[in-house]
Tab-separated table of C-alpha atoms in Angstrom:
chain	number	residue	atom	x	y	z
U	1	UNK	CA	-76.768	-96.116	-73.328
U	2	UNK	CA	-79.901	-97.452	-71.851
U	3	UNK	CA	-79.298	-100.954	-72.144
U	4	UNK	CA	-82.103	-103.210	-71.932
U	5	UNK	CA	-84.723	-100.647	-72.671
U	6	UNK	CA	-85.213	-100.667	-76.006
U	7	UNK	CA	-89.007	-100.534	-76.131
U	8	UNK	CA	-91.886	-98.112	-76.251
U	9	UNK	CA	-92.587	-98.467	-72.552
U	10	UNK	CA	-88.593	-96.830	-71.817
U	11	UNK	CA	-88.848	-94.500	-74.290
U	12	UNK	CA	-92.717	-93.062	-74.474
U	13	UNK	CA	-93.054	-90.942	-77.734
U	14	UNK	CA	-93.637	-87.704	-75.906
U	15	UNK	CA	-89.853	-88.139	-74.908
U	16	UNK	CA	-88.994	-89.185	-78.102
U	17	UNK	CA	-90.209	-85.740	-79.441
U	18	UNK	CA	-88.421	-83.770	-76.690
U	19	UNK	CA	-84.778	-85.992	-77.664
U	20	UNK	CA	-85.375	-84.682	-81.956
U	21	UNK	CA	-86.113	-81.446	-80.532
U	22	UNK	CA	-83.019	-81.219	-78.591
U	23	UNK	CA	-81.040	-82.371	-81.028
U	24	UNK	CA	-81.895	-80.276	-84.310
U	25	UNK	CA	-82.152	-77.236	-81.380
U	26	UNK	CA	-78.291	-78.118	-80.134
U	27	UNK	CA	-77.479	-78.108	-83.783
U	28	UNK	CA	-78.573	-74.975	-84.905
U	29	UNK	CA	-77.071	-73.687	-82.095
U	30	UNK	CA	-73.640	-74.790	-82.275
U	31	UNK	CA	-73.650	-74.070	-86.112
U	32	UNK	CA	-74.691	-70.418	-85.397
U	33	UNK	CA	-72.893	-70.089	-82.420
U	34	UNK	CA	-69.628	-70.616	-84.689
U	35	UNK	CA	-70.673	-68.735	-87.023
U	36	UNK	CA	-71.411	-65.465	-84.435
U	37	UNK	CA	-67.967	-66.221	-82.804
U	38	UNK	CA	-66.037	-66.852	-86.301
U	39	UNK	CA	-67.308	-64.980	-88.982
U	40	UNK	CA	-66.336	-67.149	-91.612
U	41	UNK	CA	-69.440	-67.078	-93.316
U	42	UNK	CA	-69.939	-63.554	-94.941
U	43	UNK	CA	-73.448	-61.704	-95.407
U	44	UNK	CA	-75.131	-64.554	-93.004
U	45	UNK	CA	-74.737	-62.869	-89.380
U	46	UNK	CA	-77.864	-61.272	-88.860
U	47	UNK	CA	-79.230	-65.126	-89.486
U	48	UNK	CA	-76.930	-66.552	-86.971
U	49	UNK	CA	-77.997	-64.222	-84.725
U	50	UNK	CA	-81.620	-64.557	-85.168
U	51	UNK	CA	-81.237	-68.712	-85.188
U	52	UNK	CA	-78.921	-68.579	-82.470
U	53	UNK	CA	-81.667	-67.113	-80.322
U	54	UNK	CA	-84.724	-68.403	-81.826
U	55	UNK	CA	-83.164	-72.072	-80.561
U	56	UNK	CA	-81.455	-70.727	-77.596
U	57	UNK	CA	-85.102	-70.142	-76.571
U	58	UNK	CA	-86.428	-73.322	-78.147
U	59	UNK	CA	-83.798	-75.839	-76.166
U	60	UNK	CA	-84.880	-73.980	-73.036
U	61	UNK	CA	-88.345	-74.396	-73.201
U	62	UNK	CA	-88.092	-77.921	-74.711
U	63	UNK	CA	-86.475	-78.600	-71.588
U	64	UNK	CA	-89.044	-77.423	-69.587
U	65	UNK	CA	-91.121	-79.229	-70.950
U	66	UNK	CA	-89.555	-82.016	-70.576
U	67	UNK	CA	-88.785	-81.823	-66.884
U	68	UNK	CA	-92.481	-81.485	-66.453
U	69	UNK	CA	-93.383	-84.371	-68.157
U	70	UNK	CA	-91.590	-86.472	-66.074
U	71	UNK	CA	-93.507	-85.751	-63.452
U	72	UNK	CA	-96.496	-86.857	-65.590
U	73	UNK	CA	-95.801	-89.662	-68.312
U	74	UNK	CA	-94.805	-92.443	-67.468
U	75	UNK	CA	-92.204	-95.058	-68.486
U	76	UNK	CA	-90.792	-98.547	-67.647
U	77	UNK	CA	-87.803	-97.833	-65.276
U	78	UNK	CA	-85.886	-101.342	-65.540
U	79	UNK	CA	-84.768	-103.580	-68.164
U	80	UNK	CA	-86.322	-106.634	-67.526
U	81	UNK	CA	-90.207	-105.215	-67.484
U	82	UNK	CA	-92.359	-102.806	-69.222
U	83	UNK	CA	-94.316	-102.197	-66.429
U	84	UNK	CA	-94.735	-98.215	-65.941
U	85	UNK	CA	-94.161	-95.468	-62.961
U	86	UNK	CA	-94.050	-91.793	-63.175
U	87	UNK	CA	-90.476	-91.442	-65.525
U	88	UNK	CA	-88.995	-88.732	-62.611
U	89	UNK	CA	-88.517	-91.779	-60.516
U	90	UNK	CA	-86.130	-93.670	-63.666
U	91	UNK	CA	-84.023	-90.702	-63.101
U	92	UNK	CA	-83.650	-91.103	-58.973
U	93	UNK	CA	-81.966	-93.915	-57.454
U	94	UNK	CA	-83.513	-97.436	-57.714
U	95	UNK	CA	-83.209	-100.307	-55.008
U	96	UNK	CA	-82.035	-101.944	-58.868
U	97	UNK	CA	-78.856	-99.944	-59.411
U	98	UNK	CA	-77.998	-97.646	-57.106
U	99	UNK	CA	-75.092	-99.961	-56.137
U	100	UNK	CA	-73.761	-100.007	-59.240
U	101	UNK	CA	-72.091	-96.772	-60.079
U	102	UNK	CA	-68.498	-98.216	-59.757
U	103	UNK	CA	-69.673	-101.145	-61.786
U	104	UNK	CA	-70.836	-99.428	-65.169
U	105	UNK	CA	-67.789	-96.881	-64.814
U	106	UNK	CA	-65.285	-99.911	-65.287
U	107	UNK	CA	-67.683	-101.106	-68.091
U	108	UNK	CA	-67.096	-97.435	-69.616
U	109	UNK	CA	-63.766	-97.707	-69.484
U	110	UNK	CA	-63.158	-101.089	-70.475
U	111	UNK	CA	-62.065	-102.669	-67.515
U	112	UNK	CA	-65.142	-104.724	-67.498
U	113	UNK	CA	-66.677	-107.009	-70.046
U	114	UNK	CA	-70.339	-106.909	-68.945
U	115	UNK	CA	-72.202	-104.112	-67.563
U	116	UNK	CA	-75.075	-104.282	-65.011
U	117	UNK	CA	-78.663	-105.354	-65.895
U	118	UNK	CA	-81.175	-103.706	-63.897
U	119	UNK	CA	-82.282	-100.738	-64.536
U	120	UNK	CA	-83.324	-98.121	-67.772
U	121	UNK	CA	-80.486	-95.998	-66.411
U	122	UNK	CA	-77.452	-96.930	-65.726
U	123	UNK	CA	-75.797	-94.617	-62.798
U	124	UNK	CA	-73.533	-92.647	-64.850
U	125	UNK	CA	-76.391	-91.524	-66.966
U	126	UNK	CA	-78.556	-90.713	-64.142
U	127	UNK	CA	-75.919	-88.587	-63.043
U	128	UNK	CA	-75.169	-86.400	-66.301
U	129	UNK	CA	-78.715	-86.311	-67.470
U	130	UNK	CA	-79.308	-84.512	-64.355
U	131	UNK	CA	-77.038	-82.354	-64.877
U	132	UNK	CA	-77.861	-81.162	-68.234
U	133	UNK	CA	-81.245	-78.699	-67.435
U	134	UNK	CA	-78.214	-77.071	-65.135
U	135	UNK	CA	-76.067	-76.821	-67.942
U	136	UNK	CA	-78.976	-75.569	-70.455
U	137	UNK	CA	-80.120	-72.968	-67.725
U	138	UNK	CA	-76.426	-71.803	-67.690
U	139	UNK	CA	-76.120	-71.080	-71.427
U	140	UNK	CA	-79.917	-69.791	-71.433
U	141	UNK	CA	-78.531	-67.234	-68.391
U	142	UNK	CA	-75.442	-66.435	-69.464
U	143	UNK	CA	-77.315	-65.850	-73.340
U	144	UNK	CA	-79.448	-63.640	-71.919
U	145	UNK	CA	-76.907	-61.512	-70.192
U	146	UNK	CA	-74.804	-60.985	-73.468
U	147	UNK	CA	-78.142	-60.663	-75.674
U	148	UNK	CA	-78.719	-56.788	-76.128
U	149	UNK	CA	-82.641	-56.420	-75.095
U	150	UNK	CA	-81.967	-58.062	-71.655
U	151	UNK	CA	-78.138	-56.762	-70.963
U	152	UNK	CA	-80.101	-54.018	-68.722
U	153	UNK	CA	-81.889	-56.334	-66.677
U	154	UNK	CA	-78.989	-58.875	-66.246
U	155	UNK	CA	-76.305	-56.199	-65.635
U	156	UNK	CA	-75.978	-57.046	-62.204
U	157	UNK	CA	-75.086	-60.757	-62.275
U	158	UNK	CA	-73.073	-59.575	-65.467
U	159	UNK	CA	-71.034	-57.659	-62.789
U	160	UNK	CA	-71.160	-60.796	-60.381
U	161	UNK	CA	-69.742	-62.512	-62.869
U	162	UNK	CA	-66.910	-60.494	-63.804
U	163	UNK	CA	-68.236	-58.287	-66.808
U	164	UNK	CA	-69.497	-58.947	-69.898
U	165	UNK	CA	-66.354	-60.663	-71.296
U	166	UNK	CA	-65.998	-63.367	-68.658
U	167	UNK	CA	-70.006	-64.246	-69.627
U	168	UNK	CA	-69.166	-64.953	-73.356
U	169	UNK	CA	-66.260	-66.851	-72.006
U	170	UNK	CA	-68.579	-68.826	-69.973
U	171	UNK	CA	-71.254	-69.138	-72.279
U	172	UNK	CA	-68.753	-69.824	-75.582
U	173	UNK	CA	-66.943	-72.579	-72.787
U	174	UNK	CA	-70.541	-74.035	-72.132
U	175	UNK	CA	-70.808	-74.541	-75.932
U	176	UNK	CA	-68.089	-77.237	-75.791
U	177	UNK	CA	-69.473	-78.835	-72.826
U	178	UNK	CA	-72.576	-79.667	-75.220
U	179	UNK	CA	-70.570	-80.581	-78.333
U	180	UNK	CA	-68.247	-82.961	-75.654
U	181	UNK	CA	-71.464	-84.100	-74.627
U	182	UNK	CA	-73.272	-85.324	-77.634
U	183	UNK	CA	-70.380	-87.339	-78.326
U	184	UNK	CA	-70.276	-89.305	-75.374
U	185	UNK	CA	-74.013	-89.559	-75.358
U	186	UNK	CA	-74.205	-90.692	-79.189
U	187	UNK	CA	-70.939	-93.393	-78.670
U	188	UNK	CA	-72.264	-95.153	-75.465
U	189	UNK	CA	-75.876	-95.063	-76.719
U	190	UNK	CA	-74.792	-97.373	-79.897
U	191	UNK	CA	-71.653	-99.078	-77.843
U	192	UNK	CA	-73.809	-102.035	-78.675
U	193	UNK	CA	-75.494	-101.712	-81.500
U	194	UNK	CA	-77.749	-98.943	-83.109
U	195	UNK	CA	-81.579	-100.225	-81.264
U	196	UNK	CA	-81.775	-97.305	-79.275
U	197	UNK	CA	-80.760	-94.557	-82.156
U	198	UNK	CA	-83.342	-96.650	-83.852
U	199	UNK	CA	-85.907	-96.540	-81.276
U	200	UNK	CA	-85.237	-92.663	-80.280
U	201	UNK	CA	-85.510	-91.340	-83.891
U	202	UNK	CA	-87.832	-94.173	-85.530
U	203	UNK	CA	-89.876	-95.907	-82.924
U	204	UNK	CA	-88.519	-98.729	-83.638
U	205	UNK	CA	-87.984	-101.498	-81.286
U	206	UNK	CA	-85.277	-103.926	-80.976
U	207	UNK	CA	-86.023	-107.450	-82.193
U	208	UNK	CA	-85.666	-109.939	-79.632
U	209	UNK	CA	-85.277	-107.878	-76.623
U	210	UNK	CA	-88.063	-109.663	-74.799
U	211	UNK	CA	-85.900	-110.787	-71.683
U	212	UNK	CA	-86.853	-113.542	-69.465
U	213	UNK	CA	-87.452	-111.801	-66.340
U	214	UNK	CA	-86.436	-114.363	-63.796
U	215	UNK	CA	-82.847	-114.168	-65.622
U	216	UNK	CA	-82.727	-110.260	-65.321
U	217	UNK	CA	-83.727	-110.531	-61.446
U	218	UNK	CA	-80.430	-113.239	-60.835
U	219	UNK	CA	-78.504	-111.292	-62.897
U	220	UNK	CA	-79.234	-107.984	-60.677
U	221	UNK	CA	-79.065	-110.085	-57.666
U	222	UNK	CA	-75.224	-111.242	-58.765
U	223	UNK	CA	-74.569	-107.922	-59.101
U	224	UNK	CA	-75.113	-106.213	-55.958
């Protein structure tokens, strides 16, 4: 999904950490999660219950974390350098490819053989990554308000939000947003090959992905 970017400088380890973490924390809670909502597993609730919040808390805080630290590490934001900026400003739009939102949605969908070469992000990405500490602060609300030590204190956006049933609707609903999600997100990641799952989860860098830079700046040019 971030095409071009297959290096150290795109992907600092600190970030690295934060993607396992969300991933074996979105696991657990999907897994228990079922398991809470279908029974099927007997003697094993009490677990499910205790993972389920143990990680509800752990994806939360990871992605904290990780919002901060955008505002403090730094990464390369385009494909053709590894020069460095604070990593908050990858996730804004860039004079690089803020033009090209309808551009990488035909590539998505196929109605495009190349996609644009300009940036870490592509605009589609910038978009939904955005969007996921909303989603995560969603489930982390709505878990609270169902979770039996702070029902009291969230019984009155409980009641804003139609009662405790329409929360575990929302919050079991929210549940397939994520699964959705990390199927996207793992398919257009490797639509070209596996570098980045290799980089995220091994450090390891694509071979050969040292672009000539005065290419990449034509190629963004012919795109805009």
């Amino acid at each position: 999904m971030a095409h071009l970017a297959h290096y150290d400088e795109a992907h600092p380890l600190p970030f690295r950490i934060t993607h396992w973490i969300n991933l074996v924390a979105m696991i657990f809670l999907i897994i228990s999660g079922c398991i809470i909502h279908f029974p099927f597993v007997p003697g094993v609730m009490g677990v499910a219950r205790g993972a389920h919040i143990l990680f509800g808390f752990v994806l939360t805080i990871n992605c904290l974390v990780r919002v901060i630290m955008a505002f403090v590490v730094k990464s390369a934001p385009t494909g053709g350098t590894r020069a460095v900026v604070k990593d908050y400003k990858t996730w804004l739009p860039q004079a690089d490819n803020r033009h090209q939102l309808g551009a990488w949605i035909k590539y998505y969908l196929f109605m495009k053989k190349d996609h644009p070469q300009s940036a870490k992000l592509g605009v589609p990405q910038k978009i939904s990554y955005l969007l996921i500490p909303v989603l995560i602060l969603i489930m982390f609300i709505t878990g609270l308000c169902i979770w039996g030590p702070t029902m009291g204190a969230t019984a009155g956006l409980t009641a804003a939000l139609g009662g405790t049933m329409a929360v575990r609707i929302i919050h079991y609903f929210m549940m397939f947003v994520f699964i959705i999600f990390i199927f996207i997100h793992v398919y257009l990641a490797n639509i070209e090959g596996f570098a980045p799952s290799k980089l995220m989860f091994f450090g390891k860098e694509h071979e050969g992905l040292h672009y000539d830079v005065e290419r990449h700046v034509v190629l963004a040019e012919e795109q805009k």
